[in-house]
Short mmCIF file of C-alpha atoms in Angstrom, two decimals:
data_model
loop_
_atom_site.label_atom_id
_atom_site.label_comp_id
_atom_site.label_asym_id
_atom_site.label_seq_id
_atom_site.Cartn_x
_atom_site.Cartn_y
_atom_site.Cartn_z
CA ASP A 1 75.80 -40.98 -239.14
CA ALA A 2 72.81 -39.48 -240.99
CA GLY A 3 75.05 -37.25 -243.11
CA ILE A 4 76.77 -35.49 -240.21
CA THR A 5 80.41 -34.56 -240.35
CA GLN A 6 82.49 -32.79 -237.75
CA SER A 7 85.75 -30.95 -238.20
CA PRO A 8 88.37 -31.13 -237.01
CA ARG A 9 88.24 -34.67 -235.68
CA HIS A 10 91.15 -34.06 -233.33
CA LYS A 11 92.62 -30.85 -232.00
CA VAL A 12 95.27 -29.91 -229.49
CA THR A 13 95.35 -26.31 -228.38
CA GLU A 14 96.71 -24.15 -225.61
CA THR A 15 94.86 -22.51 -222.77
CA GLY A 16 93.52 -19.11 -223.72
CA THR A 17 93.31 -19.67 -227.45
CA PRO A 18 90.03 -19.55 -229.36
CA VAL A 19 88.76 -22.76 -230.90
CA THR A 20 85.94 -23.32 -233.37
CA LEU A 21 84.41 -26.71 -234.06
CA ARG A 22 82.24 -27.24 -237.08
CA CYS A 23 79.27 -29.50 -237.61
CA HIS A 24 77.88 -30.02 -241.09
CA GLN A 25 74.71 -31.94 -241.94
CA THR A 26 73.24 -32.85 -245.29
CA GLU A 27 69.74 -33.94 -244.18
CA ASN A 28 68.21 -30.47 -243.81
CA HIS A 29 67.34 -31.06 -240.15
CA ARG A 30 65.93 -28.05 -238.36
CA TYR A 31 67.35 -28.98 -234.95
CA MET A 32 71.05 -29.31 -234.20
CA TYR A 33 72.85 -29.88 -230.92
CA TRP A 34 76.30 -29.72 -229.41
CA TYR A 35 77.15 -32.10 -226.57
CA ARG A 36 80.28 -32.82 -224.63
CA GLN A 37 81.12 -36.25 -223.30
CA ASP A 38 83.25 -36.74 -220.23
CA PRO A 39 83.92 -39.83 -218.11
CA GLY A 40 81.36 -40.15 -215.35
CA HIS A 41 79.06 -37.54 -216.84
CA GLY A 42 77.68 -39.11 -219.98
CA LEU A 43 76.61 -36.61 -222.61
CA ARG A 44 75.73 -33.10 -221.57
CA LEU A 45 74.02 -30.54 -223.78
CA ILE A 46 76.02 -27.38 -224.44
CA HIS A 47 73.89 -25.46 -226.92
CA TYR A 48 71.20 -26.25 -229.42
CA SER A 49 69.65 -24.64 -232.46
CA TYR A 50 66.07 -24.77 -233.64
CA GLY A 51 66.64 -22.93 -236.90
CA VAL A 52 68.93 -20.57 -238.75
CA LYS A 53 70.10 -17.93 -236.30
CA ASP A 54 67.94 -19.47 -233.56
CA THR A 55 70.03 -20.90 -230.76
CA ASP A 56 69.72 -21.42 -227.04
CA LYS A 57 71.77 -22.60 -224.09
CA GLY A 58 71.94 -26.11 -222.74
CA GLU A 59 73.00 -27.22 -219.30
CA VAL A 60 76.76 -26.57 -219.65
CA SER A 61 76.95 -23.50 -221.87
CA ASP A 62 79.41 -21.35 -219.88
CA GLY A 63 82.52 -20.62 -221.94
CA TYR A 64 80.88 -21.65 -225.20
CA SER A 65 79.08 -19.80 -227.96
CA VAL A 66 77.42 -21.06 -231.12
CA SER A 67 76.32 -19.75 -234.46
CA ARG A 68 74.10 -21.06 -237.20
CA SER A 69 74.07 -18.97 -240.35
CA LYS A 70 72.97 -21.83 -242.63
CA THR A 71 70.72 -24.83 -242.04
CA GLU A 72 73.57 -27.23 -242.69
CA ASP A 73 76.24 -25.70 -240.44
CA PHE A 74 76.38 -25.33 -236.67
CA LEU A 75 79.55 -23.88 -235.18
CA LEU A 76 80.72 -24.21 -231.60
CA THR A 77 83.27 -21.68 -230.38
CA LEU A 78 85.38 -21.75 -227.26
CA GLU A 79 86.30 -18.09 -226.95
CA SER A 80 89.25 -18.75 -224.64
CA ALA A 81 89.88 -22.44 -224.15
CA THR A 82 90.49 -23.80 -220.65
CA SER A 83 91.75 -27.20 -219.54
CA SER A 84 88.28 -28.01 -218.20
CA GLN A 85 87.05 -27.91 -221.79
CA THR A 86 89.20 -30.89 -222.72
CA SER A 87 86.56 -33.32 -223.85
CA VAL A 88 84.98 -35.14 -226.75
CA TYR A 89 82.43 -32.99 -228.54
CA PHE A 90 79.51 -34.43 -230.46
CA CYS A 91 77.14 -32.77 -232.82
CA ALA A 92 73.70 -34.21 -233.35
CA THR A 93 70.55 -33.57 -235.33
CA GLY A 94 66.97 -34.64 -234.81
CA ARG A 95 63.83 -33.35 -233.26
CA GLY A 96 64.06 -32.45 -229.58
CA GLY A 97 63.10 -35.37 -227.36
CA GLU A 98 62.97 -37.78 -230.29
CA THR A 99 65.61 -39.85 -232.06
CA GLN A 100 68.88 -38.02 -232.52
CA TYR A 101 71.65 -38.73 -235.01
CA PHE A 102 75.20 -38.14 -233.99
CA GLY A 103 78.35 -37.12 -235.75
CA PRO A 104 81.66 -38.94 -235.23
CA GLY A 105 82.93 -36.52 -232.58
CA THR A 106 85.85 -34.16 -232.10
CA ARG A 107 88.50 -34.89 -229.50
CA LEU A 108 89.78 -31.65 -228.02
CA LEU A 109 92.79 -31.42 -225.74
CA VAL A 110 93.49 -28.10 -224.09
CA LEU A 111 97.00 -27.90 -222.66
CA SER B 1 71.62 -32.89 -214.25
CA GLN B 2 71.45 -36.56 -215.06
CA GLN B 3 67.99 -37.92 -215.68
CA GLY B 4 68.90 -41.51 -216.43
CA GLU B 5 71.27 -43.70 -214.50
CA GLU B 6 72.38 -47.02 -215.95
CA ASP B 7 73.17 -50.11 -213.97
CA PRO B 8 75.59 -51.84 -213.96
CA GLN B 9 78.35 -49.44 -214.94
CA ALA B 10 80.23 -52.31 -216.55
CA LEU B 11 79.25 -55.80 -217.64
CA SER B 12 81.45 -58.60 -218.91
CA ILE B 13 79.95 -61.71 -220.50
CA GLN B 14 80.77 -64.51 -222.94
CA GLU B 15 79.50 -64.73 -226.48
CA GLY B 16 76.10 -66.36 -226.64
CA GLU B 17 75.03 -65.14 -223.22
CA ASN B 18 72.34 -62.55 -222.67
CA ALA B 19 73.17 -59.06 -221.43
CA THR B 20 70.76 -56.99 -219.37
CA MET B 21 71.24 -53.32 -218.62
CA ASN B 22 68.96 -51.17 -216.52
CA CYS B 23 68.12 -47.50 -216.55
CA SER B 24 66.37 -45.51 -213.86
CA TYR B 25 65.10 -41.98 -214.29
CA LYS B 26 63.61 -39.34 -212.07
CA THR B 27 60.77 -37.44 -213.71
CA SER B 28 57.87 -38.31 -215.97
CA ILE B 29 58.71 -38.94 -219.59
CA ASN B 30 57.11 -39.19 -223.01
CA ASN B 31 59.66 -41.66 -224.31
CA LEU B 32 62.90 -43.40 -223.44
CA GLN B 33 65.61 -44.32 -225.90
CA TRP B 34 68.65 -46.55 -225.93
CA TYR B 35 71.83 -45.72 -227.82
CA ARG B 36 75.03 -47.64 -228.47
CA GLN B 37 78.49 -46.14 -228.70
CA ASN B 38 81.43 -48.08 -230.05
CA SER B 39 84.82 -46.95 -228.81
CA GLY B 40 85.85 -43.68 -230.39
CA ARG B 41 82.62 -43.27 -232.33
CA GLY B 42 79.39 -41.32 -232.11
CA LEU B 43 76.21 -42.65 -230.56
CA VAL B 44 73.88 -44.76 -232.64
CA HIS B 45 70.17 -44.94 -231.93
CA LEU B 46 68.93 -48.44 -231.10
CA ILE B 47 65.34 -48.22 -230.02
CA LEU B 48 62.70 -45.81 -228.71
CA ILE B 49 59.89 -46.82 -226.39
CA ARG B 50 57.02 -44.50 -225.61
CA SER B 51 55.52 -44.02 -222.17
CA ASN B 52 52.36 -45.93 -223.11
CA GLU B 53 54.36 -48.97 -224.24
CA ARG B 54 55.60 -51.67 -221.90
CA GLU B 55 57.83 -53.70 -224.17
CA LYS B 56 59.44 -53.35 -227.56
CA HIS B 57 61.59 -55.64 -229.69
CA SER B 58 64.10 -55.00 -232.42
CA GLY B 59 66.06 -58.00 -233.64
CA ARG B 60 68.04 -59.31 -230.66
CA LEU B 61 67.09 -56.31 -228.56
CA ARG B 62 64.25 -56.24 -226.10
CA VAL B 63 63.39 -53.10 -224.15
CA THR B 64 60.94 -52.88 -221.28
CA LEU B 65 59.58 -49.79 -219.62
CA ASP B 66 57.96 -49.54 -216.20
CA THR B 67 56.75 -46.00 -215.72
CA SER B 68 55.49 -46.73 -212.21
CA LYS B 69 59.05 -47.59 -211.17
CA LYS B 70 60.62 -45.07 -213.53
CA SER B 71 62.87 -47.73 -214.95
CA SER B 72 63.74 -49.45 -218.21
CA SER B 73 65.82 -52.43 -219.16
CA LEU B 74 67.65 -53.35 -222.34
CA LEU B 75 68.18 -57.03 -223.02
CA ILE B 76 70.57 -58.18 -225.72
CA THR B 77 70.07 -61.86 -226.45
CA ALA B 78 72.68 -64.24 -227.81
CA SER B 79 75.39 -61.60 -227.54
CA ARG B 80 78.25 -61.36 -229.98
CA ALA B 81 81.73 -59.87 -229.69
CA ALA B 82 80.51 -57.08 -231.99
CA ASP B 83 78.04 -56.03 -229.28
CA THR B 84 80.97 -54.78 -227.21
CA ALA B 85 80.21 -51.10 -226.71
CA SER B 86 78.80 -48.60 -224.24
CA TYR B 87 75.04 -48.38 -223.98
CA PHE B 88 73.19 -45.24 -222.92
CA CYS B 89 69.61 -44.57 -222.06
CA ALA B 90 68.13 -41.16 -222.81
CA THR B 91 64.89 -39.61 -221.69
CA ASP B 92 63.06 -36.60 -222.99
CA SER B 93 62.94 -33.56 -220.74
CA PHE B 94 60.62 -30.62 -221.34
CA SER B 95 61.50 -27.10 -220.22
CA LEU B 96 58.57 -24.94 -219.19
CA ASN B 97 60.78 -21.87 -219.55
CA THR B 98 61.80 -22.41 -223.15
CA GLY B 99 59.18 -24.82 -224.40
CA PHE B 100 62.02 -26.95 -225.68
CA GLN B 101 62.16 -30.70 -225.35
CA LYS B 102 65.65 -32.15 -225.07
CA LEU B 103 67.25 -35.50 -224.46
CA VAL B 104 69.01 -36.20 -221.19
CA PHE B 105 71.51 -39.05 -221.24
CA GLY B 106 72.64 -41.40 -218.52
CA THR B 107 76.27 -42.22 -217.82
CA GLY B 108 76.16 -45.53 -219.68
CA THR B 109 76.93 -49.22 -219.24
CA ARG B 110 80.14 -50.58 -220.72
CA LEU B 111 79.51 -54.03 -222.15
CA LEU B 112 82.36 -56.38 -222.98
CA VAL B 113 81.50 -59.56 -224.85
CA SER B 114 84.36 -62.03 -224.99
CA PRO B 115 84.65 -64.66 -227.74
#
């Protein structure tokens, strides 16, 4: 897993509540990514970061925000969770377009 | 938007047989990658093939790339039960707006290898 951990690994929450997922890496990678994985859609990029405090939107960024205050941590926040955000979330590191290394994932259920 | 599409969606074979999965993509690429995902786990990188390469091997894996047809195939020879997993292709996609190069993943092929 290239030194990538995600927390929590599982979470159940209610619609309308805020949720923050954390990704921590120990390899000092500059680039970090958040993806969501849903049946029939494969992995879709939510947000990515190309350095501390440097982030940008991916293809499915609505309803999500991110922050990166340290190289090793990349946080994904659902400001007000909706049922459509029930998914498995993966963090990854690696240079854009090249090999990426994935964390173990976080299963989120929004009731 | 999905760049890569794998075929078949699901494949069931016996141990010892070969497994072939295909990936088609839409736009020009610099490289194409294959990843494996075991149930409930993150993706693991298997192999990367660049646009100027036609074939690449890694152990029991053989990847081909045909840029004229915008397609790639992953062959797993002498499959084992431990090869049971989902396999995804991923292509690089460059944004002129942001100058950022990202990976775009297909929807995957589920491979089941029975003992």
